[in-house]
Amino acid sequence: MVLLRFILCLVLLGVALPAEAGGAWPRGKGKFFGSLTWSSWGEYAGYIAALTGQSTTTPLESTEEIGTYFEYGLSDRLTFGLDGYHRPAATTGSTILFLRAALAPASGPNRYSTEIGVGTIRDGPGTGQQVIRAGLAWGRGYESRFGNGWAEVDAKVGHVSEDAVFYYKADATLGLNRTDRNTWILQLQLGAIDDNPGYARLAPSLVRRLGNRFSVEAGLLAGVQNDNSAGLKLGGWLDF
């Protein structure tokens, strides 16, 4: 089904965000974070094989996507946000509004949160279905001789109303603040649709803070199981 393939593409591309940008950590009352990203991925191994004459099979076309994300702290434990993307060539996309709540006071090393979101998913011009999404997240900071960092697991399940399709994803993130301005991130992205075979993808990235409020991100995407795509991501972040 076209819709199933589309939803799979939706969950295949995850956004790697550090602790201060979401997940198990609440934003904080009156604080804002926003990002705009551009991503491109496809079967680049197939393109290389075709160019070098090692394969005559036509590789998959690459996909370009523009992602938007923002969140605002309604209180010290409640965060409101928007998670969306648009693929211009396919005229597809999704927009989800969500509320995330901290599950326990920030008195210990661990952080827990739960999330509920509603929105639409578009499979072409003028089409759309309602989506409801729920999630749980755990996170914890750490110290090392290489710098301070954090570990996080963010799991979500979504339901597409009209086709009664469930999708699942879980992002396991390890971040390291090498300096006050450089942050390294390694993320393992897992997911599946209904009872179809799941996928796994690695997404390493570097975030460079350019000022008090603005940062830039550069990252790679590489499929490791049931996903033979590879790509890159560039983005800008604003927080205050």
PDB file of C-alpha atoms in Angstrom, residues 2-200:
ATOM      1  CA  VAL A   2       1.188   3.499  -0.836  1.00  0.00           C
ATOM      2  CA  LEU A   3       0.164   4.820   2.566  1.00  0.00           C
ATOM      3  CA  LEU A   4       2.080   2.100   4.425  1.00  0.00           C
ATOM      4  CA  ARG A   5       5.215   2.857   2.428  1.00  0.00           C
ATOM      5  CA  PHE A   6       4.721   6.551   3.128  1.00  0.00           C
ATOM      6  CA  ILE A   7       4.341   6.051   6.880  1.00  0.00           C
ATOM      7  CA  LEU A   8       7.451   3.883   6.877  1.00  0.00           C
ATOM      8  CA  CYS A   9       9.368   6.763   5.314  1.00  0.00           C
ATOM      9  CA  LEU A  10       7.901   9.028   8.003  1.00  0.00           C
ATOM     10  CA  VAL A  11       9.236   6.962  10.877  1.00  0.00           C
ATOM     11  CA  LEU A  12      12.526   6.133   9.153  1.00  0.00           C
ATOM     12  CA  LEU A  13      13.795   9.689   9.516  1.00  0.00           C
ATOM     13  CA  GLY A  14      14.220  10.697  13.148  1.00  0.00           C
ATOM     14  CA  VAL A  15      15.597  13.986  14.478  1.00  0.00           C
ATOM     15  CA  ALA A  16      18.563  13.758  16.793  1.00  0.00           C
ATOM     16  CA  LEU A  17      18.017  16.253  19.586  1.00  0.00           C
ATOM     17  CA  PRO A  18      20.226  16.776  22.641  1.00  0.00           C
ATOM     18  CA  ALA A  19      18.887  16.794  26.164  1.00  0.00           C
ATOM     19  CA  GLU A  20      18.296  20.532  26.254  1.00  0.00           C
ATOM     20  CA  ALA A  21      16.085  20.248  23.142  1.00  0.00           C
ATOM     21  CA  GLY A  22      13.445  17.825  24.354  1.00  0.00           C
ATOM     22  CA  GLY A  23      12.844  14.182  25.180  1.00  0.00           C
ATOM     23  CA  ALA A  24      12.870  13.290  28.870  1.00  0.00           C
ATOM     24  CA  TRP A  25      13.906  16.800  29.941  1.00  0.00           C
ATOM     25  CA  PRO A  26      11.135  19.428  30.198  1.00  0.00           C
ATOM     26  CA  ARG A  27      11.784  22.704  28.394  1.00  0.00           C
ATOM     27  CA  GLY A  28      11.213  24.885  31.449  1.00  0.00           C
ATOM     28  CA  LYS A  29       8.640  27.608  31.984  1.00  0.00           C
ATOM     29  CA  GLY A  30       8.789  30.376  29.374  1.00  0.00           C
ATOM     30  CA  LYS A  31      11.681  28.793  27.418  1.00  0.00           C
ATOM     31  CA  PHE A  32      11.612  28.200  23.664  1.00  0.00           C
ATOM     32  CA  PHE A  33      13.427  25.898  21.274  1.00  0.00           C
ATOM     33  CA  GLY A  34      12.967  25.721  17.499  1.00  0.00           C
ATOM     34  CA  SER A  35      14.743  24.009  14.614  1.00  0.00           C
ATOM     35  CA  LEU A  36      14.598  23.972  10.834  1.00  0.00           C
ATOM     36  CA  THR A  37      16.342  21.077   9.051  1.00  0.00           C
ATOM     37  CA  TRP A  38      16.965  19.872   5.510  1.00  0.00           C
ATOM     38  CA  SER A  39      17.597  16.175   4.889  1.00  0.00           C
ATOM     39  CA  SER A  40      18.328  14.077   1.819  1.00  0.00           C
ATOM     40  CA  TRP A  41      18.667  10.304   1.715  1.00  0.00           C
ATOM     41  CA  GLY A  42      18.427   7.398  -0.706  1.00  0.00           C
ATOM     42  CA  GLU A  43      20.158   4.260  -1.933  1.00  0.00           C
ATOM     43  CA  TYR A  44      23.518   5.956  -2.417  1.00  0.00           C
ATOM     44  CA  ALA A  45      25.375   2.643  -2.448  1.00  0.00           C
ATOM     45  CA  GLY A  46      23.336   1.779  -5.535  1.00  0.00           C
ATOM     46  CA  TYR A  47      24.311   5.043  -7.228  1.00  0.00           C
ATOM     47  CA  ILE A  48      28.005   4.387  -6.578  1.00  0.00           C
ATOM     48  CA  ALA A  49      27.716   0.821  -7.923  1.00  0.00           C
ATOM     49  CA  ALA A  50      25.934   2.060 -11.062  1.00  0.00           C
ATOM     50  CA  LEU A  51      28.498   4.803 -11.699  1.00  0.00           C
ATOM     51  CA  THR A  52      31.426   2.391 -11.341  1.00  0.00           C
ATOM     52  CA  GLY A  53      29.805  -0.227 -13.593  1.00  0.00           C
ATOM     53  CA  GLN A  54      29.418  -2.772 -10.788  1.00  0.00           C
ATOM     54  CA  SER A  55      25.622  -2.831 -11.156  1.00  0.00           C
ATOM     55  CA  THR A  56      23.088  -2.166 -13.910  1.00  0.00           C
ATOM     56  CA  THR A  57      20.139  -1.943 -11.518  1.00  0.00           C
ATOM     57  CA  THR A  58      18.498   1.472 -11.322  1.00  0.00           C
ATOM     58  CA  PRO A  59      18.970   2.800  -7.767  1.00  0.00           C
ATOM     59  CA  LEU A  60      16.169   4.291  -5.700  1.00  0.00           C
ATOM     60  CA  GLU A  61      15.563   8.008  -6.084  1.00  0.00           C
ATOM     61  CA  SER A  62      16.737  10.203  -3.239  1.00  0.00           C
ATOM     62  CA  THR A  63      14.202  11.879  -0.951  1.00  0.00           C
ATOM     63  CA  GLU A  64      14.450  15.453   0.285  1.00  0.00           C
ATOM     64  CA  GLU A  65      12.650  16.657   3.379  1.00  0.00           C
ATOM     65  CA  ILE A  66      12.237  19.913   5.296  1.00  0.00           C
ATOM     66  CA  GLY A  67      11.625  19.407   8.994  1.00  0.00           C
ATOM     67  CA  THR A  68      10.214  21.891  11.499  1.00  0.00           C
ATOM     68  CA  TYR A  69      10.169  21.477  15.261  1.00  0.00           C
ATOM     69  CA  PHE A  70       9.495  23.795  18.157  1.00  0.00           C
ATOM     70  CA  GLU A  71       8.578  23.567  21.810  1.00  0.00           C
ATOM     71  CA  TYR A  72       7.675  26.032  24.529  1.00  0.00           C
ATOM     72  CA  GLY A  73       7.617  25.518  28.285  1.00  0.00           C
ATOM     73  CA  LEU A  74       4.142  26.143  29.651  1.00  0.00           C
ATOM     74  CA  SER A  75       5.449  25.375  33.132  1.00  0.00           C
ATOM     75  CA  ASP A  76       8.517  23.764  34.663  1.00  0.00           C
ATOM     76  CA  ARG A  77       7.001  20.324  34.027  1.00  0.00           C
ATOM     77  CA  LEU A  78       4.711  20.811  30.999  1.00  0.00           C
ATOM     78  CA  THR A  79       5.907  21.484  27.437  1.00  0.00           C
ATOM     79  CA  PHE A  80       3.878  22.278  24.314  1.00  0.00           C
ATOM     80  CA  GLY A  81       5.313  21.669  20.855  1.00  0.00           C
ATOM     81  CA  LEU A  82       4.939  21.066  17.135  1.00  0.00           C
ATOM     82  CA  ASP A  83       6.662  18.286  15.167  1.00  0.00           C
ATOM     83  CA  GLY A  84       6.319  18.439  11.396  1.00  0.00           C
ATOM     84  CA  TYR A  85       7.906  17.816   8.017  1.00  0.00           C
ATOM     85  CA  HIS A  86       7.250  18.412   4.315  1.00  0.00           C
ATOM     86  CA  ARG A  87       8.573  16.616   1.233  1.00  0.00           C
ATOM     87  CA  PRO A  88       8.161  19.038  -1.695  1.00  0.00           C
ATOM     88  CA  ALA A  89       8.638  16.551  -4.557  1.00  0.00           C
ATOM     89  CA  ALA A  90       6.025  14.115  -3.245  1.00  0.00           C
ATOM     90  CA  THR A  91       3.780  16.816  -1.702  1.00  0.00           C
ATOM     91  CA  THR A  92       3.569  14.711   1.434  1.00  0.00           C
ATOM     92  CA  GLY A  93       4.070  15.662   5.046  1.00  0.00           C
ATOM     93  CA  SER A  94       2.856  15.586   8.608  1.00  0.00           C
ATOM     94  CA  THR A  95       2.101  18.035  11.422  1.00  0.00           C
ATOM     95  CA  ILE A  96       1.652  16.908  15.026  1.00  0.00           C
ATOM     96  CA  LEU A  97       0.923  19.110  18.034  1.00  0.00           C
ATOM     97  CA  PHE A  98       1.945  17.585  21.346  1.00  0.00           C
ATOM     98  CA  LEU A  99       2.038  18.051  25.112  1.00  0.00           C
ATOM     99  CA  ARG A 100       4.875  16.507  27.136  1.00  0.00           C
ATOM    100  CA  ALA A 101       4.823  16.217  30.915  1.00  0.00           C
ATOM    101  CA  ALA A 102       7.591  15.329  33.358  1.00  0.00           C
ATOM    102  CA  LEU A 103       6.606  12.302  35.427  1.00  0.00           C
ATOM    103  CA  ALA A 104       8.720  13.025  38.515  1.00  0.00           C
ATOM    104  CA  PRO A 105      10.473  15.972  40.157  1.00  0.00           C
ATOM    105  CA  ALA A 106      14.014  16.635  38.949  1.00  0.00           C
ATOM    106  CA  SER A 107      15.586  15.587  42.257  1.00  0.00           C
ATOM    107  CA  GLY A 108      17.621  12.568  41.124  1.00  0.00           C
ATOM    108  CA  PRO A 109      19.875  11.647  38.187  1.00  0.00           C
ATOM    109  CA  ASN A 110      17.072  10.117  36.094  1.00  0.00           C
ATOM    110  CA  ARG A 111      14.427  11.972  34.099  1.00  0.00           C
ATOM    111  CA  TYR A 112      11.103  10.554  32.903  1.00  0.00           C
ATOM    112  CA  SER A 113       8.362  12.061  30.747  1.00  0.00           C
ATOM    113  CA  THR A 114       5.196  11.114  28.893  1.00  0.00           C
ATOM    114  CA  GLU A 115       3.762  12.677  25.744  1.00  0.00           C
ATOM    115  CA  ILE A 116       0.490  12.817  23.798  1.00  0.00           C
ATOM    116  CA  GLY A 117       0.099  14.335  20.347  1.00  0.00           C
ATOM    117  CA  VAL A 118      -2.523  14.759  17.614  1.00  0.00           C
ATOM    118  CA  GLY A 119      -2.229  15.912  14.026  1.00  0.00           C
ATOM    119  CA  THR A 120      -2.458  14.953  10.367  1.00  0.00           C
ATOM    120  CA  ILE A 121      -0.450  12.952   7.876  1.00  0.00           C
ATOM    121  CA  ARG A 122      -0.672  13.857   4.164  1.00  0.00           C
ATOM    122  CA  ASP A 123      -0.169  11.341   1.363  1.00  0.00           C
ATOM    123  CA  GLY A 124      -0.360  13.767  -1.535  1.00  0.00           C
ATOM    124  CA  PRO A 125      -2.086  17.062  -2.446  1.00  0.00           C
ATOM    125  CA  GLY A 126      -5.412  17.591  -0.720  1.00  0.00           C
ATOM    126  CA  THR A 127      -5.324  14.325   1.214  1.00  0.00           C
ATOM    127  CA  GLY A 128      -4.890  13.777   4.931  1.00  0.00           C
ATOM    128  CA  GLN A 129      -5.622  11.477   7.827  1.00  0.00           C
ATOM    129  CA  GLN A 130      -5.724  12.046  11.548  1.00  0.00           C
ATOM    130  CA  VAL A 131      -2.858  10.742  13.662  1.00  0.00           C
ATOM    131  CA  ILE A 132      -2.720  10.283  17.420  1.00  0.00           C
ATOM    132  CA  ARG A 133       0.675   9.641  19.032  1.00  0.00           C
ATOM    133  CA  ALA A 134       1.765   8.725  22.553  1.00  0.00           C
ATOM    134  CA  GLY A 135       5.242   8.383  24.009  1.00  0.00           C
ATOM    135  CA  LEU A 136       7.454   7.706  27.008  1.00  0.00           C
ATOM    136  CA  ALA A 137      11.023   8.878  27.528  1.00  0.00           C
ATOM    137  CA  TRP A 138      13.861   8.250  29.967  1.00  0.00           C
ATOM    138  CA  GLY A 139      17.084  10.213  30.240  1.00  0.00           C
ATOM    139  CA  ARG A 140      20.124  10.568  32.476  1.00  0.00           C
ATOM    140  CA  GLY A 141      23.195  12.788  32.468  1.00  0.00           C
ATOM    141  CA  TYR A 142      26.729  11.501  32.983  1.00  0.00           C
ATOM    142  CA  GLU A 143      30.294  12.721  33.460  1.00  0.00           C
ATOM    143  CA  SER A 144      33.419  11.356  31.767  1.00  0.00           C
ATOM    144  CA  ARG A 145      37.014  12.333  31.123  1.00  0.00           C
ATOM    145  CA  PHE A 146      35.989  13.335  27.585  1.00  0.00           C
ATOM    146  CA  GLY A 147      33.273  15.724  28.787  1.00  0.00           C
ATOM    147  CA  ASN A 148      29.775  15.737  30.219  1.00  0.00           C
ATOM    148  CA  GLY A 149      26.873  14.194  28.338  1.00  0.00           C
ATOM    149  CA  TRP A 150      23.566  12.382  28.495  1.00  0.00           C
ATOM    150  CA  ALA A 151      21.857   9.121  27.540  1.00  0.00           C
ATOM    151  CA  GLU A 152      18.220   8.929  26.516  1.00  0.00           C
ATOM    152  CA  VAL A 153      15.591   6.512  25.197  1.00  0.00           C
ATOM    153  CA  ASP A 154      12.483   8.029  23.584  1.00  0.00           C
ATOM    154  CA  ALA A 155       9.741   5.577  22.510  1.00  0.00           C
ATOM    155  CA  LYS A 156       6.550   6.457  20.617  1.00  0.00           C
ATOM    156  CA  VAL A 157       3.531   4.696  19.131  1.00  0.00           C
ATOM    157  CA  GLY A 158       1.231   6.299  16.582  1.00  0.00           C
ATOM    158  CA  HIS A 159      -2.146   5.393  15.076  1.00  0.00           C
ATOM    159  CA  VAL A 160      -3.390   6.532  11.660  1.00  0.00           C
ATOM    160  CA  SER A 161      -7.186   6.699  11.936  1.00  0.00           C
ATOM    161  CA  GLU A 162      -8.619   5.940   8.500  1.00  0.00           C
ATOM    162  CA  ASP A 163      -6.425   2.930   7.689  1.00  0.00           C
ATOM    163  CA  ALA A 164      -6.173   1.741  11.327  1.00  0.00           C
ATOM    164  CA  VAL A 165      -2.382   1.502  11.019  1.00  0.00           C
ATOM    165  CA  PHE A 166      -0.069   1.509  14.035  1.00  0.00           C
ATOM    166  CA  TYR A 167       3.576   2.552  13.808  1.00  0.00           C
ATOM    167  CA  TYR A 168       6.256   2.275  16.462  1.00  0.00           C
ATOM    168  CA  LYS A 169       9.627   3.909  16.937  1.00  0.00           C
ATOM    169  CA  ALA A 170      12.300   4.197  19.608  1.00  0.00           C
ATOM    170  CA  ASP A 171      15.360   6.451  19.510  1.00  0.00           C
ATOM    171  CA  ALA A 172      18.310   5.666  21.772  1.00  0.00           C
ATOM    172  CA  THR A 173      20.627   8.690  22.006  1.00  0.00           C
ATOM    173  CA  LEU A 174      24.086   9.183  23.450  1.00  0.00           C
ATOM    174  CA  GLY A 175      25.355  12.771  23.575  1.00  0.00           C
ATOM    175  CA  LEU A 176      28.711  14.249  24.563  1.00  0.00           C
ATOM    176  CA  ASN A 177      29.500  17.922  25.175  1.00  0.00           C
ATOM    177  CA  ARG A 178      33.152  18.027  24.152  1.00  0.00           C
ATOM    178  CA  THR A 179      33.370  21.793  24.715  1.00  0.00           C
ATOM    179  CA  ASP A 180      30.975  24.604  25.550  1.00  0.00           C
ATOM    180  CA  ARG A 181      30.228  24.949  21.828  1.00  0.00           C
ATOM    181  CA  ASN A 182      30.658  21.461  20.323  1.00  0.00           C
ATOM    182  CA  THR A 183      28.224  18.610  21.000  1.00  0.00           C
ATOM    183  CA  TRP A 184      28.571  15.129  19.467  1.00  0.00           C
ATOM    184  CA  ILE A 185      25.473  12.958  19.149  1.00  0.00           C
ATOM    185  CA  LEU A 186      25.055   9.290  18.217  1.00  0.00           C
ATOM    186  CA  GLN A 187      21.519   8.009  17.803  1.00  0.00           C
ATOM    187  CA  LEU A 188      20.157   4.531  17.064  1.00  0.00           C
ATOM    188  CA  GLN A 189      16.698   4.719  15.488  1.00  0.00           C
ATOM    189  CA  LEU A 190      14.401   1.675  15.601  1.00  0.00           C
ATOM    190  CA  GLY A 191      10.884   1.301  14.255  1.00  0.00           C
ATOM    191  CA  ALA A 192       8.183  -0.825  12.636  1.00  0.00           C
ATOM    192  CA  ILE A 193       4.673  -0.643  11.177  1.00  0.00           C
ATOM    193  CA  ASP A 194       2.081  -3.083  12.565  1.00  0.00           C
ATOM    194  CA  ASP A 195       3.626  -6.565  12.314  1.00  0.00           C
ATOM    195  CA  ASN A 196       5.963  -5.739   9.408  1.00  0.00           C
ATOM    196  CA  PRO A 197       9.741  -6.258   9.833  1.00  0.00           C
ATOM    197  CA  GLY A 198      11.379  -3.461  11.801  1.00  0.00           C
ATOM    198  CA  TYR A 199      14.252  -1.223  10.719  1.00  0.00           C
ATOM    199  CA  ALA A 200      17.383   0.112  12.377  1.00  0.00           C
TER     200      ALA A 200
END
